[in-house]
Short mmCIF file of C-alpha atoms in Angstrom, two decimals:
data_model
loop_
_atom_site.label_atom_id
_atom_site.label_comp_id
_atom_site.label_asym_id
_atom_site.label_seq_id
_atom_site.Cartn_x
_atom_site.Cartn_y
_atom_site.Cartn_z
CA MET A 36 24.15 13.48 -2.91
CA ALA A 37 21.87 14.09 0.07
CA ALA A 38 23.72 17.32 0.87
CA ASP A 39 23.40 18.51 -2.74
CA ARG A 40 19.60 18.18 -2.57
CA GLY A 41 19.39 20.03 0.77
CA ALA A 42 19.22 23.48 -0.81
CA PHE A 43 16.15 22.52 -2.84
CA ILE A 44 14.17 20.76 -0.08
CA ASP A 45 12.21 22.47 2.68
CA GLN A 46 13.81 21.85 6.10
CA SER A 47 16.94 20.44 4.43
CA GLN A 48 17.78 16.87 3.49
CA SER A 49 18.78 14.22 6.01
CA LEU A 50 20.91 11.13 5.57
CA ASN A 51 20.02 7.72 6.96
CA ILE A 52 23.21 5.70 7.33
CA HIS A 53 24.26 2.46 9.01
CA ILE A 54 27.84 1.97 10.16
CA ALA A 55 28.57 -1.75 10.58
CA GLU A 56 31.45 -1.46 13.07
CA PRO A 57 31.06 1.94 14.71
CA THR A 58 33.72 3.61 16.79
CA MET A 59 33.54 7.02 18.41
CA ASN A 60 36.03 8.30 15.83
CA LYS A 61 33.96 7.00 12.87
CA LEU A 62 30.69 8.36 14.29
CA SER A 63 32.13 11.79 15.03
CA SER A 64 33.83 11.99 11.66
CA MET A 65 30.64 11.00 9.79
CA HIS A 66 28.50 13.41 11.80
CA PHE A 67 30.76 16.43 11.29
CA TYR A 68 31.31 15.65 7.62
CA ALA A 69 27.54 15.57 7.05
CA TRP A 70 27.10 18.77 9.07
CA LYS A 71 29.79 20.59 7.05
CA LYS A 72 28.09 19.45 3.84
CA GLY A 73 24.80 20.99 4.99
CA LEU A 74 22.83 18.10 6.48
CA LYS A 75 21.05 19.48 9.53
CA THR A 76 19.58 16.31 11.08
CA GLY A 77 22.57 14.00 10.75
CA MET A 78 22.72 12.99 14.42
CA TYR A 79 19.05 11.98 14.47
CA TYR A 80 19.59 9.42 11.72
CA LEU A 81 23.02 8.18 12.79
CA ARG A 82 22.64 4.46 13.59
CA THR A 83 24.92 1.95 15.25
CA ARG A 84 22.61 -1.02 14.63
CA PRO A 85 20.63 -1.85 11.50
CA ALA A 86 16.97 -0.86 11.44
CA ALA A 87 14.59 -3.61 12.58
CA ASP A 88 12.37 -5.39 10.08
CA PRO A 89 9.00 -3.62 10.63
CA ILE A 90 7.00 -6.56 9.28
CA LYS A 91 8.06 -8.75 12.20
CA PHE A 92 6.37 -6.62 14.83
CA THR A 93 3.56 -4.80 13.00
CA VAL A 94 1.66 -7.72 11.47
CA ASP A 95 -0.54 -9.87 13.69
CA LYS A 96 -0.08 -13.24 11.99
CA SER A 97 -3.20 -14.67 13.66
CA ARG A 98 -5.31 -12.19 11.64
CA ILE A 99 -3.92 -13.22 8.26
CA PRO A 100 -6.58 -15.27 6.42
CA ALA A 101 -5.78 -18.75 5.25
CA PRO A 102 -4.90 -19.07 1.56
CA ILE A 103 -7.82 -19.77 -0.75
CA LYS A 104 -7.71 -23.03 -2.65
CA ALA A 105 -8.32 -22.90 -6.39
CA ASP A 106 -11.48 -25.01 -6.04
CA ASP A 107 -12.93 -22.65 -3.40
CA ALA A 108 -12.32 -19.55 -5.53
CA VAL A 109 -14.71 -20.64 -8.30
CA GLU A 110 -18.25 -19.54 -7.53
CA LYS A 111 -21.03 -21.93 -8.33
CA PRO A 112 -23.92 -20.23 -10.18
CA THR A 113 -27.09 -19.60 -8.20
CA ALA A 114 -30.56 -20.42 -9.48
CA ALA A 115 -31.06 -16.80 -10.58
CA GLN A 116 -27.81 -16.83 -12.53
CA GLU A 117 -28.71 -20.08 -14.28
CA GLU A 118 -31.97 -18.58 -15.60
CA THR A 119 -30.32 -16.47 -18.27
CA PRO A 120 -32.62 -15.46 -21.12
CA LYS A 121 -32.06 -17.27 -24.39
CA THR A 122 -33.03 -14.44 -26.74
CA GLU A 123 -32.84 -10.66 -26.77
CA GLU A 124 -36.64 -10.44 -26.46
CA GLN A 125 -36.61 -12.57 -23.31
CA ASN A 126 -33.82 -10.43 -21.90
CA LEU A 127 -35.76 -7.22 -22.63
CA ALA A 128 -38.97 -8.67 -21.14
CA ARG A 129 -37.14 -9.67 -17.96
CA ARG A 130 -35.59 -6.21 -17.63
CA MET A 131 -38.95 -4.47 -18.20
CA LYS A 132 -40.51 -6.51 -15.36
CA GLN A 133 -37.78 -5.25 -13.05
CA CYS A 134 -38.12 -1.64 -14.18
CA ASN A 135 -40.54 0.65 -12.33
CA MET A 136 -40.65 4.26 -11.20
CA THR A 137 -39.70 3.39 -7.60
CA ASP A 138 -36.38 1.92 -8.73
CA GLU A 139 -33.87 3.89 -6.61
CA ASN A 140 -30.89 2.84 -8.69
CA GLY A 141 -32.37 4.25 -11.87
CA ALA A 142 -31.52 1.13 -13.86
CA CYS A 143 -34.58 1.51 -16.10
CA LEU A 144 -33.71 5.12 -16.93
CA MET A 145 -30.41 4.25 -18.56
#
């Protein structure tokens, strides 16, 4: 399958393979079979041991934050959040107080 795709892929297609119990005969046979099929980088990817688990050596476990408890995840409302206007007129009046021409965010223009 990898060799069949090689003609359609720039710089050919390579095959990453693991041989559980390698012998010189098995390695040579696999390499030359791949080469005859058109795989150009077969020797680069020929492995005699399985690839290492990258997570084990790339993650610094001391930098992983502690899990958040469900009680800690809920934010308690601040005083400003508790003062929500009761009516639409109060909401509009509060927004008009905040709106001025020096508002950099342009909230009063929208």
